[in-house]
CSV table of C-alpha atoms in Angstrom, one decimal:
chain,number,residue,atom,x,y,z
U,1,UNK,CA,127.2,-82.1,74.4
U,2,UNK,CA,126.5,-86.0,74.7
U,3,UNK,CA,127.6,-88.5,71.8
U,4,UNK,CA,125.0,-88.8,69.2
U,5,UNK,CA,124.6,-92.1,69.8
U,6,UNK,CA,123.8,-91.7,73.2
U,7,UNK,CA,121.3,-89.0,73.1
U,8,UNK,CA,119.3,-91.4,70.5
U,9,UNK,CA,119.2,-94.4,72.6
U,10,UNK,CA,118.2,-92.8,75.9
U,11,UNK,CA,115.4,-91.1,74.3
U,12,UNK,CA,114.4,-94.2,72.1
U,13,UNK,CA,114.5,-95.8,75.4
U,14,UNK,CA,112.2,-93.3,77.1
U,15,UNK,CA,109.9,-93.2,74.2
U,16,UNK,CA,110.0,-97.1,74.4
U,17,UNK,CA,109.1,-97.2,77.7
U,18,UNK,CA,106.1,-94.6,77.4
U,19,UNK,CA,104.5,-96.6,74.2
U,20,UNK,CA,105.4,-100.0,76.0
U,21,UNK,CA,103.1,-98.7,79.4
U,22,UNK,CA,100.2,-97.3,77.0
U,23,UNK,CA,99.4,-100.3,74.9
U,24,UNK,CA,96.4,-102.2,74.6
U,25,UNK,CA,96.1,-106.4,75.2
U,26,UNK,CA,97.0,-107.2,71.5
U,27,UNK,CA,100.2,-105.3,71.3
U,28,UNK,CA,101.7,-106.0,74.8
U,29,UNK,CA,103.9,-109.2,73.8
U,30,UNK,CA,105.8,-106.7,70.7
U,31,UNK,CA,105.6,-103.9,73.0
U,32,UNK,CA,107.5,-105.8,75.6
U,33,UNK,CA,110.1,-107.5,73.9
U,34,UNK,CA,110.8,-103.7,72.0
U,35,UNK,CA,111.4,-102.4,75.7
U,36,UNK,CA,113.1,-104.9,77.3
U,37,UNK,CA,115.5,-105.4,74.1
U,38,UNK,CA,116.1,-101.9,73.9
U,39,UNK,CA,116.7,-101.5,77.9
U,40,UNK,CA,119.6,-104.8,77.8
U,41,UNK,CA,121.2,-102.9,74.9
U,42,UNK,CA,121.4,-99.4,75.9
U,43,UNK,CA,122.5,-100.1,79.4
U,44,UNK,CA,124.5,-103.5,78.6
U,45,UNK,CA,126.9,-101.7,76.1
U,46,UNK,CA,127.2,-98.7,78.1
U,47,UNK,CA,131.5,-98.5,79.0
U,48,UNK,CA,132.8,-96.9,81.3
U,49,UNK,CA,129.8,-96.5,83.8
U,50,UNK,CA,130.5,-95.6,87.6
U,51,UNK,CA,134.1,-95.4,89.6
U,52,UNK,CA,134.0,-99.4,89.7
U,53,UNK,CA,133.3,-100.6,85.9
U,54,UNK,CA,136.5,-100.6,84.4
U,55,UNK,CA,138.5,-101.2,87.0
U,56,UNK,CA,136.7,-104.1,89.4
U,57,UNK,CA,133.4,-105.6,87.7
U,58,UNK,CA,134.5,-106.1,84.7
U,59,UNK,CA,138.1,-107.3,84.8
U,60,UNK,CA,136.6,-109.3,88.1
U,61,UNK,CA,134.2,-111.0,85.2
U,62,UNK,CA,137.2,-111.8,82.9
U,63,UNK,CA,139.2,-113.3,85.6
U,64,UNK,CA,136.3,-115.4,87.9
U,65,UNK,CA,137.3,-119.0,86.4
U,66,UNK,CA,140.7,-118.3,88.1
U,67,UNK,CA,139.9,-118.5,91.4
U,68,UNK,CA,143.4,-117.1,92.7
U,69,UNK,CA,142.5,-114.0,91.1
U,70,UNK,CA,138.7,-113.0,92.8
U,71,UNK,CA,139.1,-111.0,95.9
U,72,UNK,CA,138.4,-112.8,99.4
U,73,UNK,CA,135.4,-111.0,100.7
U,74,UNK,CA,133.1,-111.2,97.4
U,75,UNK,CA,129.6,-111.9,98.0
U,76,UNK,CA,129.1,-116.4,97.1
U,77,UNK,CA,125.4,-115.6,94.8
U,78,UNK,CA,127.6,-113.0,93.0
U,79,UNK,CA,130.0,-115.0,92.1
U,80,UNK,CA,127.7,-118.0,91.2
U,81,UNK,CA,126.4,-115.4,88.7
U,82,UNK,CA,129.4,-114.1,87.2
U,83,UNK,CA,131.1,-118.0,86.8
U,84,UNK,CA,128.0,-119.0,85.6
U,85,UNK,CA,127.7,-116.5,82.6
U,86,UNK,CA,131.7,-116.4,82.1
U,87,UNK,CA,131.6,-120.0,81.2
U,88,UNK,CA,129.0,-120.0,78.5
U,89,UNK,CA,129.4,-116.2,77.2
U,90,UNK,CA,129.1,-116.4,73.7
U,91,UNK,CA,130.8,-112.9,73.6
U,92,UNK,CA,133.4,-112.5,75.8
U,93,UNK,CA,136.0,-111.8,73.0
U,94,UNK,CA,133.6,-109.6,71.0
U,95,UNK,CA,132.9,-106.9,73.6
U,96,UNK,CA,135.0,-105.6,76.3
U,97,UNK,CA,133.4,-107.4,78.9
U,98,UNK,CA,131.7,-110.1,77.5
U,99,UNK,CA,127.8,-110.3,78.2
U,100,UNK,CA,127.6,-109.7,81.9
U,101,UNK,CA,126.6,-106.1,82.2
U,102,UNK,CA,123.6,-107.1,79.6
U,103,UNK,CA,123.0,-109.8,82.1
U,104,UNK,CA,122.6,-107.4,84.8
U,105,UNK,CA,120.2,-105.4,82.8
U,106,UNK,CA,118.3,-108.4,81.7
U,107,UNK,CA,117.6,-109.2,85.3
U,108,UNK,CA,117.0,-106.0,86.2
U,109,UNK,CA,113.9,-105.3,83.9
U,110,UNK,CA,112.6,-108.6,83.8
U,111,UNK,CA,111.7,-107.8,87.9
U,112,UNK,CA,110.8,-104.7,87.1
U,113,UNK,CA,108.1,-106.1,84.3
U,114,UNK,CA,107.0,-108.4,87.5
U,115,UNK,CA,106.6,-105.3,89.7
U,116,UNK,CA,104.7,-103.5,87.2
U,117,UNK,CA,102.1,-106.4,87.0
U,118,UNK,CA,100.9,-105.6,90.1
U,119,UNK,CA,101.0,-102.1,89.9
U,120,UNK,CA,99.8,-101.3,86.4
U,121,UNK,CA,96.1,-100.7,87.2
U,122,UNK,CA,96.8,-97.3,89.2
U,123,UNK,CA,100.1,-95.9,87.7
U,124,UNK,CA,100.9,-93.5,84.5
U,125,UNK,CA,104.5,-92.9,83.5
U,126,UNK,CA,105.4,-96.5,85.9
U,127,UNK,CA,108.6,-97.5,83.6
U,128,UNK,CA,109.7,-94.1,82.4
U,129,UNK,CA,109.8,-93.0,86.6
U,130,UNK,CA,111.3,-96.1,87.5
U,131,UNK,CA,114.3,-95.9,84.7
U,132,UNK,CA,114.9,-92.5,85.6
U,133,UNK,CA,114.6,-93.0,90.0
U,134,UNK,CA,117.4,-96.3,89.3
U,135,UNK,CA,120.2,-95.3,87.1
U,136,UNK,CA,122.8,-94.3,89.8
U,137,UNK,CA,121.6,-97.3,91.4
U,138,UNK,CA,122.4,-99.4,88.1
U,139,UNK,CA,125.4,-97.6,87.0
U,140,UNK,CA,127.5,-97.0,89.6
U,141,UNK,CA,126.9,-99.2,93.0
U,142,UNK,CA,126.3,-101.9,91.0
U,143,UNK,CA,126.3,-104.9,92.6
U,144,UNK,CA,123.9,-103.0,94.7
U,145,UNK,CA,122.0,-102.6,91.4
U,146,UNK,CA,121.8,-106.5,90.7
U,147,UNK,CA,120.3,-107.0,94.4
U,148,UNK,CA,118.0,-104.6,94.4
U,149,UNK,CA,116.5,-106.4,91.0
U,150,UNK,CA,115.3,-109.0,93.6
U,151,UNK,CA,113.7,-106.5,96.3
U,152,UNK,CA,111.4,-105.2,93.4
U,153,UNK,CA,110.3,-108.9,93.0
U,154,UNK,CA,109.7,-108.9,96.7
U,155,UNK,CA,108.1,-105.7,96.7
U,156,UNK,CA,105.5,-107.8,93.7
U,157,UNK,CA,105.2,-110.8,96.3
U,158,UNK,CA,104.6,-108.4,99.2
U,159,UNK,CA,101.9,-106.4,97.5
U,160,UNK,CA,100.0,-109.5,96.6
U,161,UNK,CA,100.0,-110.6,100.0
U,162,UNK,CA,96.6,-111.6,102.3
U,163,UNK,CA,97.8,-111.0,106.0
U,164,UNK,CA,95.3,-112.3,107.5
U,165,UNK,CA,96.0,-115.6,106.2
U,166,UNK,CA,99.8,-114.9,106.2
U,167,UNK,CA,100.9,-118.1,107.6
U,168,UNK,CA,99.1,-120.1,104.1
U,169,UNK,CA,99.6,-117.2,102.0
U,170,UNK,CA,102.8,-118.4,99.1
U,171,UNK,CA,103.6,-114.9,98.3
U,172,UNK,CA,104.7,-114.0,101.5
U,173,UNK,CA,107.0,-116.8,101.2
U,174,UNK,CA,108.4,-115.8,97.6
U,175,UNK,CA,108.9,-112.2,98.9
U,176,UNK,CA,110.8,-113.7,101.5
U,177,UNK,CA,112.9,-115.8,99.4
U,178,UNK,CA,113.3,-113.2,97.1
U,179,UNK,CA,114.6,-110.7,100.2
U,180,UNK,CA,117.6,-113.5,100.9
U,181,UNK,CA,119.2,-113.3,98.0
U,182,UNK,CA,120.4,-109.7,98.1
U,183,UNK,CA,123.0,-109.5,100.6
U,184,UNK,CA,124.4,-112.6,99.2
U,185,UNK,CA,124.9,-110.7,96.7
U,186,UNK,CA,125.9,-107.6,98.5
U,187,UNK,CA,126.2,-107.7,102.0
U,188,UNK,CA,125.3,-103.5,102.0
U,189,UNK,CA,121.9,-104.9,100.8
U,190,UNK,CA,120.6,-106.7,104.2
U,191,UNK,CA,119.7,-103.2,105.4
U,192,UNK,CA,117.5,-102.8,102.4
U,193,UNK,CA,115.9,-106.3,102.6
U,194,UNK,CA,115.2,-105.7,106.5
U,195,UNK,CA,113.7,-102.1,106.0
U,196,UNK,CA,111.3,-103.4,103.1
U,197,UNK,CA,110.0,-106.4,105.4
U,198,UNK,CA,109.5,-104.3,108.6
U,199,UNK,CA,107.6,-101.3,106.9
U,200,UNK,CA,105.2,-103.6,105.1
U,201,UNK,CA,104.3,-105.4,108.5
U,202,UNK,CA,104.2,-102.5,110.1
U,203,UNK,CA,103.8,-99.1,108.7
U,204,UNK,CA,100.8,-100.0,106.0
U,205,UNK,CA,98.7,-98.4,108.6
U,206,UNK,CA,98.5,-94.6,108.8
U,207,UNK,CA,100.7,-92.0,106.1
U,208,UNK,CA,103.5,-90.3,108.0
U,209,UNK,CA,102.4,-86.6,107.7
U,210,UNK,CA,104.8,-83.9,105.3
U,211,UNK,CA,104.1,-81.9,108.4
U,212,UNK,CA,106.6,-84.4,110.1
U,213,UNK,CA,109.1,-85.3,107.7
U,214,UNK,CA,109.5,-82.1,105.5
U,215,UNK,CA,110.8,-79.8,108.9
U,216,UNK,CA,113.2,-82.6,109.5
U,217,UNK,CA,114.5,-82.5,105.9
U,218,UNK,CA,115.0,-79.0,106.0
U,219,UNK,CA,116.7,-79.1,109.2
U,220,UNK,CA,118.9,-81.6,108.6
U,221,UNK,CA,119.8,-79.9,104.8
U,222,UNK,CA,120.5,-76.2,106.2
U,223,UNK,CA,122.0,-76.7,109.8
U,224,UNK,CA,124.9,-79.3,111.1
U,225,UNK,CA,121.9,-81.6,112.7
U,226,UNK,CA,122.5,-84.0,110.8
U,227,UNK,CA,126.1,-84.2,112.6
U,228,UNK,CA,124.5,-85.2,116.1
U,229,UNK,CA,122.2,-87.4,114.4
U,230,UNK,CA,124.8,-89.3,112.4
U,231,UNK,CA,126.6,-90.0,115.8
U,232,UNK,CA,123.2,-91.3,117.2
U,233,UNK,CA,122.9,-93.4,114.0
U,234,UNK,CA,126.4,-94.7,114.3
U,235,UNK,CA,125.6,-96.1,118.0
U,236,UNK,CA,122.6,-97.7,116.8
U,237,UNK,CA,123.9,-99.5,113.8
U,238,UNK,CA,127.3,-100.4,115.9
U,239,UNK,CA,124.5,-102.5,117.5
U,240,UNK,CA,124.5,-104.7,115.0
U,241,UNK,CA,127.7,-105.7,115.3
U,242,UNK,CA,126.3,-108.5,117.4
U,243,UNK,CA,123.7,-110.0,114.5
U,244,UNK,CA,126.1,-109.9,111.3
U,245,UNK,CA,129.4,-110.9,113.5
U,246,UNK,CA,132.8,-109.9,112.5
U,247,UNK,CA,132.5,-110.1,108.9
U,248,UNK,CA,135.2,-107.2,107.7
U,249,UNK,CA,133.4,-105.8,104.7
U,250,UNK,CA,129.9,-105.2,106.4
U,251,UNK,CA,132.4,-103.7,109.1
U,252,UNK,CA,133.7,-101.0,106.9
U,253,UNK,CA,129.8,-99.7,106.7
U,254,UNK,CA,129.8,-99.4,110.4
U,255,UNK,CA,133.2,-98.0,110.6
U,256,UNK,CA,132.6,-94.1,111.7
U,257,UNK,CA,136.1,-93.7,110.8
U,258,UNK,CA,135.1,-94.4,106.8
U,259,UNK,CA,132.5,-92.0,107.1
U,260,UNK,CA,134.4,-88.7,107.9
U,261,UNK,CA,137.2,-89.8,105.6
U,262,UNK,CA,134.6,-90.4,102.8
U,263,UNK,CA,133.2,-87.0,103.5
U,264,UNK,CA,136.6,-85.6,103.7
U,265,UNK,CA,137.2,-86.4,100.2
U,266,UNK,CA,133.8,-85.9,99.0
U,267,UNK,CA,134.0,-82.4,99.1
U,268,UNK,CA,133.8,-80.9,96.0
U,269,UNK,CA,130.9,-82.8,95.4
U,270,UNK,CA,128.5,-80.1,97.3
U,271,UNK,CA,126.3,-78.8,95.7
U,272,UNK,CA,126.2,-74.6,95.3
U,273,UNK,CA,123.8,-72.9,96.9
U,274,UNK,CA,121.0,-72.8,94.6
U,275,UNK,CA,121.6,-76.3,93.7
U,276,UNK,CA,120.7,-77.1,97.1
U,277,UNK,CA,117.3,-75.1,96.8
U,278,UNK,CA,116.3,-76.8,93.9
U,279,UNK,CA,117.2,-80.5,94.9
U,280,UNK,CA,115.4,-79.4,98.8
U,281,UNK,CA,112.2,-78.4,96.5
U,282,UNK,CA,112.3,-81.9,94.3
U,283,UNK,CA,112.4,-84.1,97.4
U,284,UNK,CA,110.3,-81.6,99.1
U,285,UNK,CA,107.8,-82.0,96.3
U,286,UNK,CA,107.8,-85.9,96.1
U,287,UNK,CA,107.1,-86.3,100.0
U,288,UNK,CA,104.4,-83.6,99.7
U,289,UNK,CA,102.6,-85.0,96.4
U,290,UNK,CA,102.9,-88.5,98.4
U,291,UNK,CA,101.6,-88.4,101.1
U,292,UNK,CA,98.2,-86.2,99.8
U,293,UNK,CA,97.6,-89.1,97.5
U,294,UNK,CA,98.9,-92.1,99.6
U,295,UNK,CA,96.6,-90.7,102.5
U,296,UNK,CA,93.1,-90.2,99.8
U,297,UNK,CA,93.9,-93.3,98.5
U,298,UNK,CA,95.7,-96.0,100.8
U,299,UNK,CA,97.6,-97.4,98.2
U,300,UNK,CA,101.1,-98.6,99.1
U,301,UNK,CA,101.2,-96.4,102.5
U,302,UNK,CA,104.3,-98.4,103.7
U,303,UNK,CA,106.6,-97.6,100.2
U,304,UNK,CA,105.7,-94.0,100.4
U,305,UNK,CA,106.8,-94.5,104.2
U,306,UNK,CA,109.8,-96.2,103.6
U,307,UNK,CA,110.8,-93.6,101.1
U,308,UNK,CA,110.4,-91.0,103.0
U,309,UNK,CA,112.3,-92.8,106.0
U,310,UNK,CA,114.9,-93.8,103.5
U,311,UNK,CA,115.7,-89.9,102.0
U,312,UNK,CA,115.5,-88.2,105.3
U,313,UNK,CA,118.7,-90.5,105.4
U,314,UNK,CA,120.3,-90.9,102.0
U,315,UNK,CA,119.9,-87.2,101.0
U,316,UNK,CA,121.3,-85.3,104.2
U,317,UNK,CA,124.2,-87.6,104.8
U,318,UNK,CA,124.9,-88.1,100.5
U,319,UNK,CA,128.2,-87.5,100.6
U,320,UNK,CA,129.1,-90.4,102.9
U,321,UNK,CA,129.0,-92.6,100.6
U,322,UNK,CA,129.0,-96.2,102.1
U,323,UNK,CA,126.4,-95.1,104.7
U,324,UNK,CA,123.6,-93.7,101.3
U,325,UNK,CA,124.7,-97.3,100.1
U,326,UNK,CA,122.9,-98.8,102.5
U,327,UNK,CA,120.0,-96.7,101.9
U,328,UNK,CA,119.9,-96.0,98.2
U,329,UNK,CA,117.9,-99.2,97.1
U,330,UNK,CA,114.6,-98.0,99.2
U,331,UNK,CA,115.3,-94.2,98.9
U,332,UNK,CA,115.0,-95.1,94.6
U,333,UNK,CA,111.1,-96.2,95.4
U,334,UNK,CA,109.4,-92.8,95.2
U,335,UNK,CA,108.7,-94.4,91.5
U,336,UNK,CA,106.3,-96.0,92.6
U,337,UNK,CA,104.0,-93.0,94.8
U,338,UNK,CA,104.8,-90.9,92.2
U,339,UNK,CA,103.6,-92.9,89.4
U,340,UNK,CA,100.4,-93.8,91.4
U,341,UNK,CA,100.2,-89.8,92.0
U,342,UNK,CA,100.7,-89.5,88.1
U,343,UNK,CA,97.4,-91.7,87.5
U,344,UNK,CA,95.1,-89.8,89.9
U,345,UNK,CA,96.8,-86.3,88.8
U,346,UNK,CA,93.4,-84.9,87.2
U,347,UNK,CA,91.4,-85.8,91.2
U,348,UNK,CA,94.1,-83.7,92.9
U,349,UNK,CA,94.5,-80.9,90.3
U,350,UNK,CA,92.1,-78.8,92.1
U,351,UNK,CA,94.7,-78.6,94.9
U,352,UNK,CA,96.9,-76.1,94.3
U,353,UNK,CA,100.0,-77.5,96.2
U,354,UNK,CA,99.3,-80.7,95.0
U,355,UNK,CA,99.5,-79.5,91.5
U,356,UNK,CA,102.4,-77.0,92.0
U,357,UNK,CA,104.6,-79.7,93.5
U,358,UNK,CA,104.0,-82.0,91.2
U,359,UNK,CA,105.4,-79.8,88.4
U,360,UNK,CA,108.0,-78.4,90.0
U,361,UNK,CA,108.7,-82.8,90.6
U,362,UNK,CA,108.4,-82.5,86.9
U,363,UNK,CA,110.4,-79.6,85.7
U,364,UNK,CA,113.5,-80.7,87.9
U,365,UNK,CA,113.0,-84.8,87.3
U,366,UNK,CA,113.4,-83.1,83.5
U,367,UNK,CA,116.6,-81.1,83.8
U,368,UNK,CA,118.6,-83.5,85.8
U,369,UNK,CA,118.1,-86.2,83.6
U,370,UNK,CA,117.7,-83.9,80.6
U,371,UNK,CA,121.5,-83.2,81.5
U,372,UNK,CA,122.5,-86.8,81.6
U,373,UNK,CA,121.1,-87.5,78.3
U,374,UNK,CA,121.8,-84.6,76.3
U,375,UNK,CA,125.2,-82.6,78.2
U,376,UNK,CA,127.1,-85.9,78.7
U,377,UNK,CA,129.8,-85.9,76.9
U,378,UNK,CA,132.0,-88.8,78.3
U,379,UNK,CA,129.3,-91.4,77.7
U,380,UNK,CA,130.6,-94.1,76.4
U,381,UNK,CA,129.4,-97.7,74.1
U,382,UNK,CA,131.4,-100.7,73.3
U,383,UNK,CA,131.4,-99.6,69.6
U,384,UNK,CA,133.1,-96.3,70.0
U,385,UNK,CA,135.9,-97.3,72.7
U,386,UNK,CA,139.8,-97.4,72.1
U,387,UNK,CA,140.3,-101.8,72.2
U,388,UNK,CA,143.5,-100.6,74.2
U,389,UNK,CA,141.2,-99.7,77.1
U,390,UNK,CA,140.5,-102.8,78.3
C-alpha cells in the first residue's frame, strides 16, 4: 500500500488536471495556477525517484559550483541550468536537493500548458493522458525528461506551422530553436529532435495502416525477430558515427556491446506471460484507436506516425535500456492521438473495435497507474525522509 500522502497528491493532481482542462474563460487563470502549483509540488518533492536521483542528479546539483567535482562528459545547457539555479536557490539547505527537481517540473508543465494551446479545441482528458504517458520519462531518465520539455514546445511551433510559406513562416523557426536545445542537454535526445522534424515534413500525408504496424508488433513481441532486426538497426545507427564524431557518451548508445550486457542484467524485468498479453493488447489498442480516428479526421497524422514508429521500437527492444532511451521521448506522444480520439469518442462509438479498444486502452491505462498511485509503498517526499539520507 502507498503512503498516505502519496495516494492524496497523485489523485488531487489528476483531479486537478481534469477540472483545470474543463473550465470555462473566467476560471482559466485560478484553474491554471491550481494545476501547475500542484504539478511542481507533487513531482518536485518527490525523493528518491528513478536509479539516478539520489545518487547523480542531485548530489551533481549540490556540487556544480565546484567545477572539479562535475563529471567530464555532462551536457554544457544542463549544466548552465543546474549553476544557474544552485546559485540563487533559496532552498538548498531546507530540502534535500534544493529547488532543482521543482525546476524541472516547472519547466516541464509550463511547455506542456504551451502544447495544450494548440491542441485544446479537439482533445478531452489532454493533461490527465499526458501526466500519465510522461512519468517514467520524468522520473527516471531525467535529464531526458528536461529535454523532452522543449520537443513539446516544438511540437506547439510545428503544429502552427504554414508550409507553404515555410521559408517566412516564424514558427518553424521557434520549433527549430526549440529542437537544438535538447541534446545539449542530453546528447540521447538528438534522435528524438531529428525523428520529430522528419515525420512532420514528411509523413503528415497518409496514416500508416494498423494492418501494417500491428503484425509487426506482434511479431517482434512473440518470436526472436526482433534479434535480426536489432543487428540491422545497430549497422544503421553505427552510420552515424560519421555525423556526431567520436564523442564517447553518444558512443555508448551505439555500442552493441552495452546492449546485450544491458539485456543481460535486465532480466528479471520480463514480464510473465500474461503480462505480456495485456501490455501487447494496450499498445495494440492505442495504434488501432489511432489510426481510425487520425485517418477520419487528419489531425496530427505525423504524431500518431511517429508514435507508432517510435513503439514498434521502444516496446520490443525495452529491456535495452540505452537504445528505448533514445526512443522514449516520441514513443510517450500517443497522448496526444489518444486524447484527440477521446474528444471524437461519441462519432466512432458505433464501431465496435473502435469502442472495444478504446476501453480495454482505458481499463489497463487504469491499473498500471492505479498501481503506482495506490500499491507503491516506497514512494517517497522530502517531508517524510531520514536527513541522514542525503
Amino acid at each position: 500500500m502507498s503512503p498516505f500522502d502519496h495516494i492524496l497528491l497523485y489523485c488531487l493532481l489528476y483531479f486537478v488536471a481534469e477540472c483545470f482542462e474543463r473550465q470555462k474563460n473566467a476560471r482559466i487563470p485560478m484553474a491554471k495556477f491550481l494545476f501547475v502549483t500542484q504539478f511542481v509540488l507533487v513531482e518536485g518533492l518527490r525523493y528518491g525517484r528513478g536509479p539516478d536521483f539520489k545518487y547523480v542528479y542531485g548530489p551533481e546539483y549540490l556540487k556544480c559550483l565546484t567545477n572539479n567535482l562535475l563529471r567530464e562528459d555532462m551536457d554544457p545547457l544542463y549544466m548552465l541550468i543546474i549553476k544557474s539555479v544552485r546559485s540563487i536557490d533559496p532552498f538548498v539547505d531546507a530540502l534535500p536537493f534544493g529547488a532543482i527537481f521543482m525546476v524541472y517540473a516547472l519547466i516541464f508543465v509550463f511547455c506542456l500548458l504551451k502544447l495544450y494551446s494548440s491542441f485544446k479545441n479537439s482533445t478531452k482528458h489532454f493533461f490527465l493522458f499526458a501526466l500519465l504517458a510522461t512519468l517514467f520519462l520524468l522520473e527516471n531518465p531525467i535529464r531526458t525528461g528536461i529535454g523532452f520539455s522543449f520537443m513539446l514546445s516544438a511540437i506547439y511551433f510545428l503544429s502552427k506551422t504554414n508550409f507553404g510559406t515555410w521559408k517566412t513562416d516564424k514558427n518553424l523557426r521557434w520549433a527549430i530553436l526549440f529542437l537544438l536545445i535538447p541534446p545539449f542537454i542530453h546528447k540521447g535526445d538528438a534522435l528524438g529532435c531529428v525523428l520529430i522534424l522528419t515525420f512532420c515534413l514528411l509523413f503528415d500525408k497518409k496514416v500508416i495502416s494498423w494492418k501494417i504496424s500491428l503484425p509487426i508488433l506482434l511479431i517482434f513481441e512473440l518470436s526472436s525477430a526482433a534479434t535480426g532486426l536489432m543487428n540491422t538497426l545497430f549497422g544503421y545507427l553505427s552510420g552515424l558515427d560519421m555525423i556526431l564524431g567520436a564523442d564517447d557518451k553518444m558512443q555508448h548508445y551505439l555500442d552493441y556491446s552495452t546492449f546485450e550486457n544491458e539485456m543481460e542484467s535486465s532480466l528479471d524485468g520480463q514480464r510473465s506471460v500474461f503480462t505480456q498479453i495485456l501490455a501487447i493488447g494496450y499498445y495494440s489498442s492505442m495504434i488501432i484507436v489511432g489510426y481510425i480516428v487520425s485517418k477520419a479526421k487528419r489531425h496530427s497524422v505525423w504524431i500518431y506516425n511517429l508514435f507508432v514508429c517510435s513503439i514498434l521500437i521502444a516496446e520490443p527492444f525495452r529491456l535495452l535500456g540505452s537504445l528505448v532511451r533514445m526512443f522514449t521521448p516520441t514513443s510517450v506522444l500517443w497522448f496526444i492521438p489518444m486524447s484527440i480520439a477521446a474528444y471524437y469518442y461519441n462519432e466512432f462509438k458505433s464501431n465496435k473495435i473502435f469502442v472495444v479498444c478504446y476501453w480495454f486502452f482505458i481499463a489497463y491505462l487504469t491499473m498500471y497507474f492505479g498501481r503506482f498511485v495506490f500499491l507503491n509503498p516506497e514512494a517517497q517526499y522530502v517531508w517524510s525522509i531520514n536527513p541522514n539520507l542525503h
